Every structure is written in C-alpha cells, then in structure tokens.
C-alpha cells in the first residue's frame, strides 16, 4: 500500500505503515471502552439500584470529567512526545476499563472518578491526528499526497469499535457479567501498549526537542494552554473550538439520541435497534473514507464546511418529512454521512492548524469542546421539552441549526499549509540523530 521510499528525514514507508496500524487499533479499543460503558450503564444501574434519571445525571458528570482529563493530555503530549502520548492514552483507557470492573460497584462518586479516566481514550483521536499529521508530512511524496485519506482509515476505528462493543457485550454479558466485560476490554489495550513502544517518534517533534533545548525563557512561554490564545493562533483556537462545540450539539441530538428523536417525531417503531446501530455506523465509516479522500482533493476546510452545512439541511428535512419509514431513514442516513464523515478531515485539519510546539495542546483544547457541546445540547433540549415543546423543535434548535452554523463557522478558520517543518530542517534532525 505504501512505497518503500524513505523521506528526507529517514521516515520509511514501513515506519508509516506500522504507525497507521497501531494507531488504528489503539483508537478502535479506546472507542470500545467508551461505548461499552454507555451500553452497560443500564446494567450497572440495575445492580446499584439507580433510576434512569440518576444514570443520566451520572453520565453528565462523567462527560465533564472526561473533558477535563482529555484537555490535560494535550500539554503532556507536547512535552513527552507523540509516541509516549499514544502509550499514555492507550494505557489510560486500559486502566479505566479495569478499574470500572473493580470500583464500579463502590458508589456513584467512585464511578465518576474512574470513568473520567476515559478522557485518556477520548484524547486518543487528537493524539493520533497530531502524530500522523506529522508522520505523513515527513513520508514519501506519494504518501503525503493522500495523507487525509490514510488518516480517515484510522479515524474509521470509531464505528468499528462501536460495533465491536455492541456485539461482544451481547455475547459475553450472559457469561461473565458487566464486570467481566470491562476486564475483557482492558486486555486489548494492554497489548497495544506493547506494540506502541516500537513506534518511531515524528521528525517534527524531534526537531522541536532540539529547538526547545536551545530555547530562551521567552521562547519557553510559547507552550501550554496560554499559547493557544496568543498571536495568530488565537483565531485558530476560537474558530475551531466554537465549530467543534456547536457541531457536537448535532452529534448529541442526531447520533446519540437519534433513535429517540425519530421515534418521537415520526412515531416510527424500530423493533430491531441493532439494524439502526449497524446502519448508522456503516454510514459513518463510509463518510470517514469519503471526506478523508475529499479533503485531499478540495482542501480539508472546504470539505468540512460543505459536509456540516449539508448535514444540517438534511436533518431539517428529516424532521419535517412525511411520517414514512423510507424518506425518514434516507434523510437520516444521509445526514449522518455528512455529519460524521467530516470528522476524518476535521481532526487532521486541527493537527495541521497548530504549530509543533502546541499541536497536541491545541488539538486537545478543541476536542474538549465536544463533550461540553453535548451537555449544552442536552440541557437546551430538556428545557424546551419540560416547557411543553416537542422533539421536532428541540432537535431543530439544538441540533440542525447549530450543525449548519458550525459548517459556516469553519470557513473562518485560517488556511493551512500542512508542511510546517521544512525538508531542510528535517534533514538536519535526521543527520544529527544518525
């Protein structure tokens, strides 16, 4: 798949191929843990005697903790390196799974603290994007030209992980219980840690390390969360963060709560929820591949903007479509394609938008806006429903409209020249490390 030509920085196709496979499986099993908890929360609730309202409140606090942990991962990765960052996030996901099995029955507060460690797994996608955006840029030109599509294969681990969690839970739960399911989930991540130790560090980070060793006190201030809101980087952070937050309104309403919205608005009965699960994840996977390819052709910013704008229009059409299964499912599926697919381009675009010194920090800060957007969407929809409104209006105001706005807003993000580290600099790093 990848040529064996080495780049000027000595990054061979073998290194790139190995990194692609490791990051793919790392993301698959991070998602596996993430989805597994949502799938088993009702089972944990029955074991602990928690009603559905309390479970929803618990999930909200866990989302907050997840965002905090994911945010802290970014600055750490900019200090310790991309390779070590992958090891950290995969290890964190494994520990989270194992501790859930042990401490899940020790009360709600303990469970919130443990599941907040899931932020390591959530941060895996931004660490992957940071690492691979640098790795692909330093690879052979034939690889660099299709870097977005290659990354979409990795980001496609989300629907794979989601389906894996659903399928294995259905098979294993009757035999090993919910605690056993979490212990089982920790094992693959621990195996991935072993493989991740053999990853090559990105040439860009190695160059950054050399520069940081010679940095003045003023130069060292250009790190951390504060640096993401300084100078020209401020616009990038604010625009991408706001777009990410608004789009997660749509993710929460149409992806997480999609079945609820459709059944309430159109009174369509989905007797087999597994069919809906498989359909949504299949559409999402095809969307990742399509927008990864499209981003390489028309630019990632343009691909994201078109995708999210079209998704908002399609979801609006779905909300006001006739009460018939055919049109509703067609519009819903197309909406998911254009909503979820652009994330393959978005996460890679985020990785390319920040300088090497704060690439992981900026990515983590933007991605942390996602859970916040989901919480705000949930609160807004709940307020309207409690005030006597319908899911049709709630999904329009807190799903479809924010989706369109997020697509338009992404157009305000600065244009990106992906190769922010010159071949000469990378050659210098390679020779100095030889």
Coordinates of C-alpha atoms in Angstrom, one line a residue:
X1 CA 0.0 0.0 0.0
X2 CA 2.8 2.4 0.9
X3 CA 6.0 2.7 -1.2
X4 CA 9.3 1.7 0.4
X5 CA 11.0 5.0 -0.4
X6 CA 12.4 6.8 2.6
X7 CA 11.8 10.5 3.1
X8 CA 14.4 13.1 3.7
X9 CA 14.0 12.7 7.4
X10 CA 14.6 8.9 7.2
X11 CA 10.9 8.0 7.8
X12 CA 10.3 4.9 5.7
X13 CA 7.0 3.5 4.4
X14 CA 7.5 0.6 6.8
X15 CA 7.5 3.0 9.8
X16 CA 4.4 4.8 8.4
X17 CA 2.5 1.6 7.8
X18 CA 3.3 0.3 11.3
X19 CA 2.3 3.5 12.9
X20 CA -1.0 3.6 10.9
X21 CA -1.9 0.1 12.1
X22 CA -1.0 0.7 15.7
X23 CA -3.0 4.0 15.9
X24 CA -5.9 2.3 14.2
X25 CA -6.2 -0.4 16.8
X26 CA -5.4 2.0 19.6
X27 CA -8.4 4.1 18.6
X28 CA -10.7 1.0 18.0
X29 CA -10.2 -0.2 21.6
X30 CA -10.4 3.3 23.1
X31 CA -13.8 3.6 21.4
X32 CA -14.6 0.1 22.6
X33 CA -14.2 1.1 26.2
X34 CA -16.1 4.4 25.6
X35 CA -19.1 2.7 24.0
X36 CA -19.0 -0.2 26.4
X37 CA -19.8 2.0 29.4
X38 CA -22.8 3.6 27.7
X39 CA -24.0 0.1 26.7
X40 CA -23.6 -1.3 30.2
X41 CA -24.7 1.7 32.2
X42 CA -28.3 0.4 32.5
X43 CA -26.9 -3.0 33.7
X44 CA -24.7 -1.2 36.3
X45 CA -27.8 1.0 37.3
X46 CA -29.9 -2.1 37.9
X47 CA -27.1 -3.6 40.0
X48 CA -26.8 -0.4 42.1
X49 CA -30.5 0.4 42.2
X50 CA -30.1 3.7 40.2
X51 CA -33.1 5.0 38.2
X52 CA -32.7 6.3 34.6
X53 CA -32.7 10.0 35.7
X54 CA -29.8 9.4 38.1
X55 CA -28.0 7.4 35.4
X56 CA -28.4 10.4 33.0
X57 CA -27.0 12.8 35.7
X58 CA -24.1 10.4 36.3
X59 CA -23.3 10.3 32.6
X60 CA -23.3 14.1 32.5
X61 CA -20.7 14.4 35.3
X62 CA -18.6 11.7 33.7
X63 CA -18.7 13.7 30.4
X64 CA -17.3 16.7 32.4
X65 CA -14.5 14.6 33.9
X66 CA -13.7 13.1 30.5
X67 CA -13.3 16.6 29.0
X68 CA -11.0 17.7 31.8
X69 CA -8.7 14.7 31.5
X70 CA -8.7 15.0 27.7
X71 CA -7.7 18.6 28.0
X72 CA -4.8 17.8 30.3
X73 CA -3.4 15.2 27.9
X74 CA -2.6 17.8 25.2
X75 CA 0.1 19.8 27.1
X76 CA 1.6 16.5 28.4
X77 CA 2.0 15.1 24.8
X78 CA 3.7 18.4 23.7
X79 CA 6.2 17.7 26.4
X80 CA 6.7 14.0 26.4
X81 CA 6.3 13.3 22.7
X82 CA 3.8 11.8 20.3
X83 CA 5.0 8.2 20.8
X84 CA 4.8 8.4 24.6
X85 CA 1.5 10.2 24.2
X86 CA 0.0 7.2 22.4
X87 CA 1.3 4.9 25.1
X88 CA -0.2 7.2 27.8
X89 CA -3.7 7.4 26.2
X90 CA -3.9 3.7 25.5
X91 CA -2.7 2.8 29.0
X92 CA -5.2 5.2 30.5
X93 CA -8.0 3.6 28.5
X94 CA -6.9 0.1 29.8
X95 CA -6.7 1.3 33.4
X96 CA -10.1 2.9 33.1
X97 CA -11.7 -0.3 31.9
X98 CA -10.0 -2.4 34.6
X99 CA -10.9 0.0 37.4
X100 CA -14.5 0.2 36.3
X101 CA -14.8 -3.5 36.8
X102 CA -13.3 -3.2 40.3
X103 CA -14.7 0.1 41.5
X104 CA -18.0 0.2 39.5
X105 CA -19.9 -1.2 42.5
X106 CA -18.4 1.2 45.1
X107 CA -20.8 4.0 44.6
X108 CA -21.6 6.9 42.1
X109 CA -18.7 9.2 43.2
X110 CA -16.1 6.5 42.7
X111 CA -17.6 5.6 39.3
X112 CA -17.5 9.2 38.1
X113 CA -13.8 9.5 39.1
X114 CA -12.9 6.2 37.5
X115 CA -14.8 6.8 34.3
X116 CA -13.3 10.3 34.0
X117 CA -10.1 8.5 33.1
X118 CA -11.9 7.6 29.9
X119 CA -10.7 11.1 28.9
X120 CA -7.4 9.3 28.0
X121 CA -9.3 7.2 25.5
X122 CA -11.2 10.1 24.1
X123 CA -7.9 12.0 23.7
X124 CA -6.5 9.2 21.6
X125 CA -8.1 10.6 18.5
X126 CA -6.3 14.0 18.8
X127 CA -3.0 12.4 19.8
X128 CA -3.4 10.2 16.7
X129 CA -4.1 13.2 14.5
X130 CA -1.2 15.1 15.9
X131 CA 1.2 12.2 15.4
X132 CA 0.0 11.1 12.0
X133 CA -0.2 14.6 10.6
X134 CA 3.5 15.0 11.3
X135 CA 4.4 11.5 10.3
X136 CA 2.6 11.6 6.9
X137 CA 4.1 15.0 6.1
X138 CA 7.6 13.6 6.5
X139 CA 6.9 10.5 4.5
X140 CA 7.4 9.9 0.8
X141 CA 5.5 12.4 -1.5
X142 CA 3.2 9.6 -2.7
X143 CA 2.1 9.1 0.9
X144 CA 1.9 12.8 1.8
X145 CA -0.4 13.5 -1.1
X146 CA -3.1 11.1 0.3
X147 CA -2.4 11.7 4.0
X148 CA -6.0 12.7 4.7
X149 CA -7.4 9.5 3.2
X150 CA -4.9 7.4 5.1
X151 CA -5.9 9.2 8.4
X152 CA -9.6 8.5 7.6
X153 CA -8.8 4.8 7.8
X154 CA -7.6 5.3 11.3
X155 CA -10.5 7.6 12.4
X156 CA -12.8 4.9 10.9
X157 CA -11.9 2.9 14.0
X158 CA -14.8 4.7 15.8
X159 CA -17.7 2.7 14.1
X160 CA -15.5 -0.5 14.2
X161 CA -15.1 0.0 18.0
X162 CA -18.8 0.8 18.5
X163 CA -19.9 -2.3 16.7
X164 CA -17.4 -4.4 18.4
X165 CA -18.6 -3.2 21.8
X166 CA -22.2 -3.9 21.0
X167 CA -21.5 -7.4 19.5
X168 CA -19.1 -8.6 22.2
X169 CA -21.4 -7.3 25.0
X170 CA -24.3 -9.2 23.6
X171 CA -22.1 -12.4 23.5
X172 CA -20.2 -12.1 26.8
X173 CA -22.6 -10.4 29.2
X174 CA -24.6 -13.5 30.0
X175 CA -21.4 -15.5 30.8
X176 CA -19.1 -13.1 32.6
X177 CA -21.3 -10.2 33.7
X178 CA -20.7 -6.5 33.3
X179 CA -17.5 -6.6 35.4
X180 CA -16.1 -9.3 33.2
X181 CA -16.9 -7.3 30.1
X182 CA -14.8 -4.4 31.4
X183 CA -11.9 -6.7 32.4
X184 CA -12.0 -8.2 28.9
X185 CA -12.0 -4.7 27.4
X186 CA -8.7 -3.8 29.2
X187 CA -6.8 -6.7 27.6
X188 CA -6.5 -5.5 24.0
X189 CA -5.4 -2.0 25.1
X190 CA -2.6 -3.5 27.2
X191 CA -1.4 -5.5 24.1
X192 CA -1.5 -2.3 22.0
X193 CA 0.8 -0.6 24.6
X194 CA 3.5 -3.2 23.9
X195 CA 3.3 -2.5 20.1
X196 CA 3.2 1.2 20.7
X197 CA 6.6 1.1 22.4
X198 CA 8.1 0.2 19.0
X199 CA 6.7 3.4 17.3
X200 CA 9.2 5.9 15.8
X201 CA 8.9 9.5 17.1
X202 CA 7.8 12.0 14.5
X203 CA 10.7 14.1 12.9
X204 CA 8.8 17.3 13.7
X205 CA 8.8 16.6 17.4
X206 CA 12.4 15.6 17.3
X207 CA 13.2 19.0 15.7
X208 CA 11.0 20.7 18.3
X209 CA 13.0 18.9 21.1
X210 CA 16.3 20.2 19.7
X211 CA 15.0 23.7 19.4
X212 CA 13.5 23.6 22.9
X213 CA 16.9 22.7 24.3
X214 CA 18.3 25.9 22.9
X215 CA 15.2 28.0 23.7
X216 CA 15.3 31.2 25.7
X217 CA 13.0 31.9 28.6
X218 CA 10.8 33.9 26.3
X219 CA 10.6 31.1 23.8
X220 CA 9.5 28.7 26.5
X221 CA 6.4 30.8 27.1
X222 CA 5.2 29.7 23.7
X223 CA 4.0 26.4 25.2
X224 CA 0.9 25.2 27.0
X225 CA -2.8 26.3 27.0
X226 CA -2.0 30.0 27.2
X227 CA -0.1 29.9 24.0
X228 CA -3.2 28.6 22.1
X229 CA -4.8 32.0 22.7
X230 CA -1.9 34.2 21.8
X231 CA -1.0 35.9 18.5
X232 CA -2.2 34.4 15.2
X233 CA -3.1 31.1 16.9
X234 CA -5.9 32.7 18.8
X235 CA -8.1 32.8 15.8
X236 CA -7.5 29.1 15.0
X237 CA -8.3 28.1 18.6
X238 CA -11.5 30.2 18.9
X239 CA -12.9 29.3 15.5
X240 CA -12.2 25.6 15.6
X241 CA -13.2 25.3 19.3
X242 CA -16.6 27.1 18.6
X243 CA -17.3 25.0 15.5
X244 CA -16.4 21.7 17.3
X245 CA -18.7 22.7 20.2
X246 CA -21.7 23.6 18.0
X247 CA -21.3 20.5 15.9
X248 CA -21.5 18.3 19.0
X249 CA -25.0 19.7 19.5
X250 CA -25.9 17.8 16.3
X251 CA -23.8 14.8 17.4
X252 CA -25.7 14.6 20.7
X253 CA -29.2 15.1 19.1
X254 CA -28.9 13.1 15.9
X255 CA -26.3 10.5 16.7
X256 CA -26.5 9.7 20.4
X257 CA -30.2 10.4 20.7
X258 CA -31.1 9.8 17.0
X259 CA -33.5 6.9 17.6
X260 CA -35.3 8.8 20.3
X261 CA -35.8 11.8 18.1
X262 CA -37.0 9.8 15.1
X263 CA -39.5 7.6 17.1
X264 CA -40.9 10.7 18.9
X265 CA -41.2 12.9 15.8
X266 CA -42.4 10.4 13.3
X267 CA -43.8 7.7 15.5
X268 CA -41.7 5.1 13.6
X269 CA -41.2 1.9 15.6
X270 CA -37.7 0.5 15.4
X271 CA -38.2 -3.1 16.6
X272 CA -34.7 -4.1 15.8
X273 CA -32.4 -1.4 17.3
X274 CA -29.4 -3.4 16.1
X275 CA -30.3 -2.6 12.5
X276 CA -30.3 1.1 13.3
X277 CA -26.9 0.7 15.1
X278 CA -25.3 -1.1 12.2
X279 CA -26.7 1.3 9.6
X280 CA -25.5 4.4 11.5
X281 CA -22.0 3.0 12.0
X282 CA -21.7 1.8 8.4
X283 CA -22.8 5.2 7.1
X284 CA -20.3 6.9 9.5
X285 CA -17.4 4.7 8.3
X286 CA -18.2 5.4 4.6
X287 CA -18.4 9.1 5.5
X288 CA -14.9 9.0 7.0
X289 CA -13.4 7.5 3.9
X290 CA -15.3 9.8 1.6
X291 CA -14.3 13.0 3.4
X292 CA -10.7 11.8 4.0
X293 CA -10.4 11.5 0.3
X294 CA -12.3 14.7 -0.5
X295 CA -10.2 16.7 1.9
X296 CA -7.1 15.7 0.0
X297 CA -8.7 17.0 -3.2
X298 CA -10.6 20.2 -2.3
X299 CA -9.0 21.1 1.0
X300 CA -10.0 19.9 4.4
X301 CA -11.6 23.2 5.5
X302 CA -13.8 23.2 2.4
X303 CA -14.8 19.6 2.8
X304 CA -15.8 20.1 6.5
X305 CA -17.8 23.2 5.7
X306 CA -19.8 21.6 2.9
X307 CA -20.4 18.5 4.8
X308 CA -21.7 20.0 8.0
X309 CA -23.9 22.6 6.2
X310 CA -25.5 19.9 4.0
X311 CA -26.0 17.7 7.1
X312 CA -27.9 20.4 8.9
X313 CA -30.2 20.9 5.9
X314 CA -30.8 17.1 5.6
X315 CA -31.6 16.8 9.3
X316 CA -34.1 19.7 9.0
X317 CA -35.7 17.9 6.0
X318 CA -35.8 14.7 8.1
X319 CA -37.6 16.4 11.0
X320 CA -40.3 17.8 8.7
X321 CA -40.5 14.9 6.3
X322 CA -43.7 12.8 5.9
X323 CA -44.3 10.1 8.6
X324 CA -42.9 7.3 6.5
X325 CA -40.0 5.0 7.2
X326 CA -38.4 5.3 3.7
X327 CA -37.9 9.1 3.5
X328 CA -37.1 9.4 7.2
X329 CA -34.4 6.7 7.1
X330 CA -33.0 8.0 3.8
X331 CA -32.6 11.6 5.1
X332 CA -31.3 10.4 8.5
X333 CA -28.7 8.1 6.9
X334 CA -27.5 10.9 4.5
X335 CA -27.5 13.3 7.4
X336 CA -25.2 11.0 9.4
X337 CA -22.9 10.6 6.4
X338 CA -22.4 14.4 6.1
X339 CA -22.3 15.0 9.9
X340 CA -19.9 12.2 10.9
X341 CA -17.8 11.9 7.8
X342 CA -16.1 15.4 8.0
X343 CA -14.5 14.4 11.4
X344 CA -11.9 12.4 9.5
X345 CA -10.9 15.7 7.7
X346 CA -11.5 17.9 10.8
X347 CA -9.2 16.1 13.3
X348 CA -6.4 16.0 10.7
X349 CA -7.1 19.7 9.9
X350 CA -6.8 20.5 13.6
X351 CA -3.4 18.7 13.7
X352 CA -2.2 20.8 10.7
X353 CA -3.5 24.1 12.1
X354 CA -1.3 24.4 15.2
X355 CA 2.5 24.8 15.3
X356 CA 4.5 21.9 16.5
X357 CA 5.1 23.5 19.9
X358 CA 1.4 23.4 20.8
X359 CA 0.0 21.0 18.3
X360 CA -1.3 18.4 20.8
X361 CA -2.4 21.1 23.3
X362 CA -4.4 22.9 20.6
X363 CA -6.0 19.7 19.4
X364 CA -6.9 18.6 23.0
X365 CA -8.4 22.0 23.7
X366 CA -10.6 22.0 20.6
X367 CA -11.7 18.4 21.1
X368 CA -12.6 19.1 24.8
X369 CA -15.3 21.4 23.4
X370 CA -17.2 18.3 22.2
X371 CA -18.5 16.9 25.5
X372 CA -19.3 20.5 26.6
X373 CA -21.4 20.9 23.4
X374 CA -23.2 17.6 24.1
X375 CA -24.0 18.7 27.6
X376 CA -25.3 22.1 26.5
X377 CA -27.4 20.5 23.8
X378 CA -28.9 18.1 26.3
X379 CA -29.7 20.9 28.7
X380 CA -31.3 23.0 26.0
X381 CA -33.4 20.2 24.6
X382 CA -34.5 19.2 28.1
X383 CA -35.5 22.8 28.9
X384 CA -37.7 23.0 25.7
X385 CA -39.3 19.6 26.4
X386 CA -40.1 20.5 30.0
X387 CA -41.6 23.8 28.8
X388 CA -44.1 21.8 26.7
X389 CA -42.3 21.9 23.3
X390 CA -41.7 18.9 21.0
X391 CA -38.7 16.9 20.0
X392 CA -39.2 18.3 16.5
X393 CA -38.5 21.9 17.6
X394 CA -35.9 20.8 20.2
X395 CA -33.9 18.9 17.5
X396 CA -34.2 21.8 15.1
X397 CA -32.9 24.5 17.5
X398 CA -30.4 22.3 19.3
X399 CA -29.3 20.0 16.5
X400 CA -29.9 21.0 12.9
X401 CA -29.4 24.8 13.3
X402 CA -26.1 24.5 15.2
X403 CA -24.9 22.0 12.6
X404 CA -25.4 24.5 9.8
X405 CA -23.8 27.3 11.8
X406 CA -20.8 25.0 12.6
X407 CA -20.3 24.4 8.9
X408 CA -20.4 28.1 8.1
X409 CA -18.1 29.0 11.0
X410 CA -15.4 26.6 9.9
X411 CA -14.9 28.8 6.9
X412 CA -13.5 31.5 9.2
X413 CA -10.6 29.2 10.2
X414 CA -7.2 30.2 8.7
X415 CA -6.0 28.4 5.6
X416 CA -3.4 25.8 6.4
X417 CA -0.1 24.8 4.7
X418 CA 0.3 21.3 6.1
X419 CA 4.1 21.0 5.8
X420 CA 5.1 23.4 8.7
X421 CA 8.5 21.8 9.0
X422 CA 10.8 22.2 6.0
X423 CA 12.7 19.3 4.4
X424 CA 15.9 21.0 5.3
X425 CA 15.1 21.2 8.9
X426 CA 14.0 17.5 8.9
X427 CA 17.2 16.5 7.1
X428 CA 19.2 18.3 9.8
X429 CA 17.4 16.5 12.5
X430 CA 17.9 13.1 10.8
X431 CA 21.6 13.8 10.4
X432 CA 22.1 15.0 14.0
X433 CA 20.4 11.8 15.3
X434 CA 22.3 9.4 13.0

